[in-house]
Short mmCIF file of C-alpha atoms and ligand atoms in Angstrom, two decimals:
data_model
loop_
_atom_site.label_atom_id
_atom_site.label_comp_id
_atom_site.label_asym_id
_atom_site.label_seq_id
_atom_site.Cartn_x
_atom_site.Cartn_y
_atom_site.Cartn_z
CA MET A 1240 -9.46 17.46 8.48
CA ILE A 1241 -6.63 18.65 6.47
CA GLY A 1242 -4.02 20.44 8.18
CA ARG A 1243 -3.74 18.43 11.21
CA PRO A 1244 -0.33 16.50 11.70
CA PHE A 1245 -0.55 12.74 11.88
CA THR A 1246 2.31 10.34 12.84
CA ALA A 1247 2.60 6.54 12.15
CA ARG A 1248 5.03 3.86 12.91
CA ALA A 1249 6.10 0.84 10.54
CA CYS A 1250 8.46 -1.83 10.88
CA ALA A 1251 10.72 -3.13 8.22
CA ASN A 1252 10.47 -6.67 6.91
CA ILE A 1253 12.69 -9.41 5.67
CA ALA A 1254 11.53 -11.64 2.77
CA LEU A 1255 11.62 -15.25 3.20
CA VAL A 1256 10.66 -15.63 -0.46
CA LYS A 1257 12.23 -12.94 -2.30
CA TYR A 1258 10.92 -10.12 -4.57
CA TRP A 1259 13.48 -9.52 -7.21
CA GLY A 1260 11.87 -8.14 -10.50
CA LYS A 1261 8.94 -6.39 -11.84
CA ARG A 1262 6.59 -6.92 -14.65
CA ASP A 1263 5.67 -3.12 -14.81
CA GLY A 1264 7.99 -0.37 -13.53
CA VAL A 1265 5.37 2.44 -13.77
CA ARG A 1266 2.87 0.96 -11.70
CA ASN A 1267 5.51 -0.90 -9.82
CA LEU A 1268 4.01 -4.42 -10.23
CA PRO A 1269 6.20 -7.42 -9.02
CA ALA A 1270 7.06 -10.16 -11.37
CA ALA A 1271 5.75 -12.58 -8.75
CA GLY A 1272 4.58 -12.83 -5.18
CA SER A 1273 6.72 -12.85 -2.27
CA LEU A 1274 6.47 -13.64 1.48
CA SER A 1275 8.06 -11.85 4.57
CA LEU A 1276 8.30 -11.53 8.23
CA THR A 1277 7.82 -8.06 9.56
CA LEU A 1278 10.37 -7.32 12.32
CA ASP A 1279 9.95 -5.32 15.55
CA ALA A 1280 13.60 -4.12 16.06
CA LEU A 1281 13.57 -1.86 12.89
CA THR A 1282 11.14 0.94 12.77
CA THR A 1283 10.38 4.28 11.01
CA VAL A 1284 8.32 6.96 12.53
CA THR A 1285 6.88 9.52 10.09
CA THR A 1286 4.84 12.68 10.66
CA VAL A 1287 2.81 14.24 7.81
CA ARG A 1288 1.29 17.61 7.61
CA PHE A 1289 -0.41 19.33 4.78
CA ASP A 1290 0.23 22.94 4.89
CA PRO A 1291 -1.64 25.50 2.44
CA ALA A 1292 1.32 27.84 3.05
CA LEU A 1293 3.79 25.44 1.60
CA ALA A 1294 4.71 26.00 -2.07
CA ALA A 1295 6.43 22.56 -2.35
CA ASP A 1296 6.72 19.42 -0.27
CA ALA A 1297 9.37 19.68 2.30
CA MET A 1298 11.00 16.70 3.89
CA THR A 1299 13.50 15.60 6.51
CA LEU A 1300 15.00 12.16 7.11
CA ASP A 1301 16.86 11.27 10.25
CA GLY A 1302 16.58 15.25 11.13
CA ALA A 1303 18.27 16.57 7.87
CA ALA A 1304 16.86 17.78 4.68
CA ALA A 1305 16.09 15.11 2.38
CA SER A 1306 18.25 14.80 -0.89
CA ALA A 1307 16.45 16.17 -4.06
CA LYS A 1308 16.09 12.45 -5.36
CA VAL A 1309 14.38 11.40 -2.19
CA LEU A 1310 12.02 14.49 -2.07
CA ALA A 1311 11.18 14.07 -5.90
CA ARG A 1312 10.20 10.27 -5.39
CA THR A 1313 8.32 11.31 -2.47
CA THR A 1314 6.44 14.11 -4.27
CA THR A 1315 5.47 11.81 -7.10
CA TRP A 1316 4.01 9.41 -4.70
CA LEU A 1317 2.24 12.02 -2.53
CA ASP A 1318 0.53 13.29 -5.89
CA ARG A 1319 -1.50 9.90 -5.70
CA VAL A 1320 -2.59 10.76 -2.11
CA ARG A 1321 -3.58 14.20 -3.15
CA GLU A 1322 -5.51 12.79 -6.04
CA LEU A 1323 -7.40 10.57 -3.71
CA ALA A 1324 -8.24 13.11 -1.13
CA GLY A 1325 -8.99 15.80 -3.90
CA VAL A 1326 -6.56 18.40 -2.72
CA THR A 1327 -3.42 19.91 -4.06
CA THR A 1328 -1.98 21.23 -0.82
CA ARG A 1329 1.86 20.52 -0.12
CA ALA A 1330 3.05 18.50 2.72
CA ALA A 1331 5.74 18.66 5.43
CA ILE A 1332 7.22 15.35 5.97
CA ASP A 1333 9.60 14.21 8.98
CA SER A 1334 10.79 10.80 8.80
CA VAL A 1335 13.05 9.16 11.37
CA ASN A 1336 14.67 5.51 11.20
CA HIS A 1337 14.80 3.83 14.36
CA PHE A 1338 17.17 1.14 13.31
CA PRO A 1339 20.02 -0.26 15.40
CA THR A 1340 22.69 1.86 13.80
CA ALA A 1341 24.61 -1.41 12.77
CA SER A 1342 21.64 -3.30 11.17
CA GLY A 1343 22.76 -2.29 7.48
CA LEU A 1344 19.19 -2.56 6.36
CA ALA A 1345 17.35 -0.76 3.65
CA SER A 1346 14.45 1.27 5.26
CA SER A 1347 12.15 1.91 2.09
CA ALA A 1348 9.77 -0.86 3.25
CA SER A 1349 9.30 0.70 6.85
CA GLY A 1350 9.52 4.10 5.30
CA PHE A 1351 6.74 3.89 2.75
CA ALA A 1352 4.58 1.79 4.88
CA ALA A 1353 4.77 4.61 7.54
CA LEU A 1354 4.23 7.30 5.13
CA ALA A 1355 1.20 5.59 3.65
CA LEU A 1356 -0.70 5.75 6.92
CA ALA A 1357 0.69 9.14 7.97
CA ALA A 1358 -0.01 10.81 4.69
CA THR A 1359 -3.49 9.37 4.21
CA ARG A 1360 -4.73 10.32 7.66
CA ALA A 1361 -3.31 13.86 7.52
CA ALA A 1362 -5.04 14.20 4.12
CA GLY A 1363 -8.28 13.40 5.76
CA LEU A 1364 -8.55 9.88 4.27
CA ASP A 1365 -9.29 6.46 6.24
CA LEU A 1366 -8.11 3.71 4.05
CA ASP A 1367 -8.25 0.02 4.77
CA GLY A 1368 -5.23 -2.21 4.87
CA ALA A 1369 -5.76 -3.24 1.02
CA ALA A 1370 -5.72 0.43 0.13
CA LEU A 1371 -2.60 1.22 2.23
CA SER A 1372 -0.66 -1.74 0.83
CA ARG A 1373 -1.53 -0.65 -2.67
CA LEU A 1374 -0.31 2.83 -2.08
CA ALA A 1375 2.86 1.63 -0.06
CA ARG A 1376 3.58 -0.69 -3.21
CA LEU A 1377 3.56 2.37 -5.45
CA GLY A 1378 6.72 3.78 -3.20
CA SER A 1379 8.41 0.53 -2.88
CA GLY A 1380 7.45 -3.10 -3.50
CA SER A 1381 8.58 -4.36 -0.12
CA ALA A 1382 6.65 -1.43 1.76
CA ALA A 1383 3.32 -3.04 0.56
CA ARG A 1384 4.39 -6.04 3.06
CA SER A 1385 5.05 -3.59 6.06
CA ILE A 1386 1.48 -2.64 6.13
CA TYR A 1387 0.95 -6.07 8.13
CA GLY A 1388 2.76 -7.61 11.23
CA GLY A 1389 3.95 -11.04 11.41
CA LEU A 1390 4.15 -13.25 8.34
CA VAL A 1391 2.69 -11.53 5.11
CA ARG A 1392 2.28 -12.71 1.69
CA MET A 1393 2.48 -10.16 -1.19
CA HIS A 1394 0.52 -11.12 -4.33
CA ALA A 1395 1.71 -10.33 -7.85
CA GLY A 1396 -1.88 -9.74 -8.80
CA ALA A 1397 -3.42 -10.55 -12.10
CA ARG A 1398 -5.00 -7.14 -13.12
CA VAL A 1399 -3.14 -5.04 -15.71
CA ASP A 1400 -3.94 -2.02 -13.56
CA GLY A 1401 -2.39 -3.46 -10.51
CA ASP A 1402 -5.22 -3.14 -8.19
CA ASP A 1403 -4.76 -6.71 -6.92
CA ALA A 1404 -1.15 -6.40 -6.46
CA ILE A 1405 -1.29 -6.01 -2.52
CA ALA A 1406 0.00 -7.93 0.51
CA THR A 1407 -2.28 -9.79 3.02
CA PRO A 1408 -1.47 -11.12 6.34
CA ILE A 1409 -0.80 -15.07 6.61
CA ALA A 1410 -3.18 -16.64 9.07
CA ALA A 1411 -0.31 -18.60 11.05
CA ALA A 1412 -0.41 -19.98 14.74
CA PRO A 1413 0.38 -17.29 17.09
CA ALA A 1414 2.91 -19.39 19.09
CA PHE A 1415 4.74 -20.35 15.85
CA VAL A 1416 5.19 -16.73 15.00
CA ALA A 1417 6.06 -15.66 18.49
CA ASP A 1418 8.91 -18.43 18.47
CA LEU A 1419 10.42 -16.91 15.34
CA ARG A 1420 13.76 -15.10 15.50
CA MET A 1421 15.75 -13.23 12.93
CA ILE A 1422 19.28 -12.88 13.71
CA ILE A 1423 21.06 -9.98 11.67
CA ALA A 1424 24.73 -10.18 11.10
CA GLU A 1425 25.94 -6.94 9.60
CA VAL A 1426 28.84 -7.43 7.17
CA GLY A 1427 31.12 -4.56 6.10
CA GLY A 1428 30.30 -2.08 8.84
CA GLY A 1429 27.32 -0.68 7.41
CA ALA A 1430 28.75 0.72 4.06
CA PRO A 1431 26.36 2.05 1.53
CA LYS A 1432 25.01 -0.53 -1.01
CA THR A 1433 27.19 -1.11 -4.15
CA HIS A 1434 23.90 -1.30 -6.33
CA GLY A 1435 20.46 -0.06 -5.45
CA SER A 1436 18.07 -2.80 -5.57
CA ARG A 1437 15.60 -1.04 -7.91
CA ASP A 1438 18.33 -0.64 -10.64
CA ALA A 1439 19.68 -3.89 -9.94
CA MET A 1440 16.64 -5.92 -10.34
CA ASP A 1441 15.87 -4.22 -13.53
CA HIS A 1442 19.47 -5.03 -14.67
CA CYS A 1443 19.16 -8.63 -13.56
CA ALA A 1444 15.84 -8.88 -15.64
CA ALA A 1445 17.30 -7.43 -18.76
CA THR A 1446 20.66 -9.25 -18.84
CA SER A 1447 20.97 -12.37 -16.38
CA PRO A 1448 20.45 -15.57 -18.39
CA LEU A 1449 19.02 -16.94 -15.13
CA TYR A 1450 16.38 -14.50 -14.57
CA ALA A 1451 13.60 -16.48 -16.23
CA ALA A 1452 14.58 -19.62 -14.05
CA TRP A 1453 14.39 -17.46 -10.91
CA VAL A 1454 10.97 -16.22 -11.76
CA ALA A 1455 9.92 -19.75 -12.60
CA CYS A 1456 10.75 -21.08 -9.31
CA LEU A 1457 8.79 -18.51 -7.18
CA ASP A 1458 5.27 -19.95 -7.33
CA GLY A 1459 6.47 -23.52 -5.96
CA ASP A 1460 8.46 -21.60 -3.30
CA LEU A 1461 5.62 -19.59 -2.35
CA ARG A 1462 3.41 -22.69 -2.07
CA ALA A 1463 5.90 -24.64 -0.07
CA ALA A 1464 6.39 -21.57 2.28
CA GLU A 1465 2.66 -21.34 2.79
CA ALA A 1466 2.39 -25.11 3.48
CA ALA A 1467 5.31 -24.98 5.94
CA ILE A 1468 3.82 -22.18 7.92
CA ALA A 1469 0.30 -23.88 7.88
CA ALA A 1470 2.05 -26.92 9.48
CA GLY A 1471 3.99 -25.03 11.83
CA ASP A 1472 7.09 -26.69 10.16
CA LEU A 1473 10.04 -24.18 10.72
CA GLU A 1474 12.61 -26.67 9.11
CA ALA A 1475 10.61 -26.68 5.83
CA LEU A 1476 10.24 -22.88 6.09
CA GLY A 1477 13.78 -22.43 6.85
CA ALA A 1478 14.73 -24.62 3.77
CA VAL A 1479 12.63 -22.63 1.43
CA THR A 1480 14.02 -19.25 2.96
CA GLU A 1481 17.48 -20.15 2.19
CA GLY A 1482 16.77 -21.68 -1.38
CA SER A 1483 14.90 -18.51 -2.44
CA ALA A 1484 17.63 -16.11 -1.31
CA LEU A 1485 20.31 -18.25 -3.11
CA ALA A 1486 18.32 -18.52 -6.15
CA MET A 1487 17.94 -14.76 -6.21
CA HIS A 1488 21.58 -13.99 -5.76
CA ALA A 1489 22.38 -16.70 -8.44
CA ALA A 1490 20.39 -14.75 -10.87
CA ALA A 1491 21.72 -11.38 -9.67
CA ILE A 1492 25.40 -12.77 -9.90
CA ALA A 1493 24.97 -14.01 -13.29
CA SER A 1494 23.64 -10.48 -14.64
CA ARG A 1495 26.11 -9.03 -17.18
CA PRO A 1496 27.97 -7.11 -15.67
CA THR A 1497 27.47 -8.84 -12.35
CA VAL A 1498 25.50 -7.79 -9.31
CA LEU A 1499 27.53 -9.20 -6.65
CA TYR A 1500 26.57 -8.28 -3.23
CA TRP A 1501 28.58 -10.72 -1.16
CA GLN A 1502 31.92 -10.07 0.59
CA PRO A 1503 34.24 -12.91 1.82
CA ALA A 1504 32.47 -12.42 5.51
CA THR A 1505 29.14 -13.22 3.70
CA LEU A 1506 30.41 -16.61 2.66
CA ALA A 1507 31.92 -17.12 6.13
CA ALA A 1508 28.69 -16.60 7.73
CA LEU A 1509 26.96 -18.69 5.37
CA ALA A 1510 29.32 -21.51 6.29
CA ALA A 1511 28.85 -20.87 10.06
CA VAL A 1512 24.90 -21.45 9.40
CA ARG A 1513 25.47 -24.51 7.70
CA GLU A 1514 28.08 -25.58 10.51
CA LEU A 1515 24.98 -24.69 13.05
CA ARG A 1516 22.67 -27.08 11.21
CA GLY A 1517 25.30 -29.57 11.23
CA ARG A 1518 25.36 -29.47 15.19
CA GLY A 1519 21.52 -29.74 15.17
CA VAL A 1520 20.67 -26.14 15.43
CA GLY A 1521 17.70 -24.88 13.36
CA ALA A 1522 19.32 -22.03 11.54
CA TRP A 1523 18.61 -20.68 7.75
CA ALA A 1524 20.23 -18.02 5.88
CA THR A 1525 18.76 -15.16 3.83
CA MET A 1526 20.46 -12.05 2.18
CA ASP A 1527 19.06 -9.12 0.40
CA ALA A 1528 20.57 -6.36 -1.48
CA GLY A 1529 23.75 -6.16 0.43
CA PRO A 1530 26.45 -8.19 2.25
CA HIS A 1531 24.52 -8.79 5.30
CA VAL A 1532 23.43 -12.22 6.40
CA LYS A 1533 20.06 -12.67 8.30
CA VAL A 1534 19.32 -15.92 9.92
CA LEU A 1535 15.91 -17.47 10.71
CA THR A 1536 15.78 -19.34 13.67
CA ARG A 1537 13.52 -20.21 16.60
CA ALA A 1538 13.65 -18.34 20.11
CA GLY A 1539 15.44 -21.52 21.74
CA ASP A 1540 18.32 -21.15 19.41
CA GLY A 1541 18.45 -17.57 19.18
CA ALA A 1542 21.35 -17.03 21.65
CA ALA A 1543 23.52 -19.68 19.80
CA VAL A 1544 23.03 -18.30 16.52
CA ALA A 1545 23.66 -14.77 17.57
CA ALA A 1546 26.84 -16.11 19.22
CA ALA A 1547 28.00 -17.90 16.20
CA MET A 1548 27.33 -14.98 14.03
CA ALA A 1549 29.14 -12.43 16.39
CA ALA A 1550 32.24 -15.03 16.12
CA VAL A 1551 32.56 -14.85 12.24
CA PRO A 1552 35.49 -12.63 11.32
CA GLY A 1553 34.12 -9.48 9.27
CA VAL A 1554 30.84 -9.63 10.97
CA THR A 1555 30.76 -6.16 12.62
CA ALA A 1556 27.29 -6.33 14.52
CA VAL A 1557 24.66 -8.84 15.45
CA THR A 1558 20.91 -7.70 16.14
CA THR A 1559 18.11 -10.10 17.12
CA ALA A 1560 14.74 -9.26 15.90
CA THR A 1561 11.23 -10.93 16.65
CA ALA A 1562 7.99 -10.62 14.59
CA GLY A 1563 6.70 -7.05 14.86
CA PRO A 1564 3.21 -5.48 14.15
CA GLY A 1565 1.82 -3.67 11.24
CA VAL A 1566 1.81 0.00 10.56
CA GLU A 1567 0.09 1.99 13.37
CA PRO A 1568 -0.67 5.44 14.69
CA ALA A 1569 2.22 6.58 16.81
C1 2P0 B 2848 12.63 -8.29 -0.93
N1 2P0 B 2848 14.42 -6.71 -1.92
O1 2P0 B 2848 11.83 -9.12 -1.20
C2 2P0 B 2848 13.87 -7.98 -1.96
C3 2P0 B 2848 14.96 -8.88 -1.67
C4 2P0 B 2848 15.77 -6.62 -2.06
C5 2P0 B 2848 16.11 -8.05 -2.12
O2 2P0 B 2848 12.30 -5.75 -2.01
O3 2P0 B 2848 12.03 -0.89 -6.74
O4 2P0 B 2848 13.12 -1.41 -2.42
O5 2P0 B 2848 11.13 0.06 -4.53
O6 2P0 B 2848 9.70 -1.89 -5.61
O7 2P0 B 2848 11.10 -2.95 -2.42
C6 2P0 B 2848 14.05 -4.26 -2.12
O8 2P0 B 2848 13.50 -3.78 -3.12
O9 2P0 B 2848 12.12 -2.31 -4.66
C7 2P0 B 2848 13.57 -5.90 -1.98
P1 2P0 B 2848 11.07 -1.43 -5.38
P2 2P0 B 2848 12.34 -2.48 -3.12
O10 2P0 B 2848 12.71 -7.74 0.17
#
């Protein structure tokens, strides 16, 4: 019944095989698939209430009025939910990010995943995971993956309308997933991003001489990552993870003008990860649209990796995350 508030919780995710580039900006269709780990430590809780008394959508983010840009993006997205539900009613949205203050992570993945469940239920719809993933993708590509917990595969989809560009959970051995750890090393004290990822990936696709080569390596990386997960082989998964991140950043760095997210401490953290591996510790780095370094490792090595990251000059905070659940009512 419309008018009743609904609250949902979703976790952020970190891609092991990265999403960087679109084939259609209007439908927000990715150029290729991606693969991620949903993380328990980073959650967004969102409440949506459709209210006939409202003349326009209203939104708070972490307790303060959302910016005009965020509100406009959310209203455009909510129009799709209204269309599905056959209503025109405006909504009140309250969204709170429960991220460790220092994690320095973008919240659009957990944000649009939580919004997808909260808004559709508040509008009286009861969608399955595929439909929620499709809706979340329209808000943010990485949000399609946060509908599911654990290891998740995003599909580029073949259909022109993008109906099949959705995420699906990867069937992995529960013990393998439970043993995974992601150590998040914050670089630069959580300062705002230098380049928003949406504009940066478009700029990279338009100007980087390495963009085509980056897209060309994705199918092989996805196959290798899925084979490693099926075999329970963390070393192989780690190697693909680090390789995918470095290839994405190579393409971004080669953009003209450059999209360079790394700071000196980013390189120092990468060197520390290599040194850990040299000592026999299973640790593999990944980086997103920012200077932070996230390290994939196993539970038994988590403390050693966290300590090594904390000792890197310029690393301002370290958080340890485990695999988290998919979107759920809160
Ligand atoms: C990822 N990133 O796979 C990659 C790696 C950033 C670097 O997905 O334009 O905010 O909203 O679809 O999902 C961030 O991009 O982009 C992202 P849009 P999104 O996690």
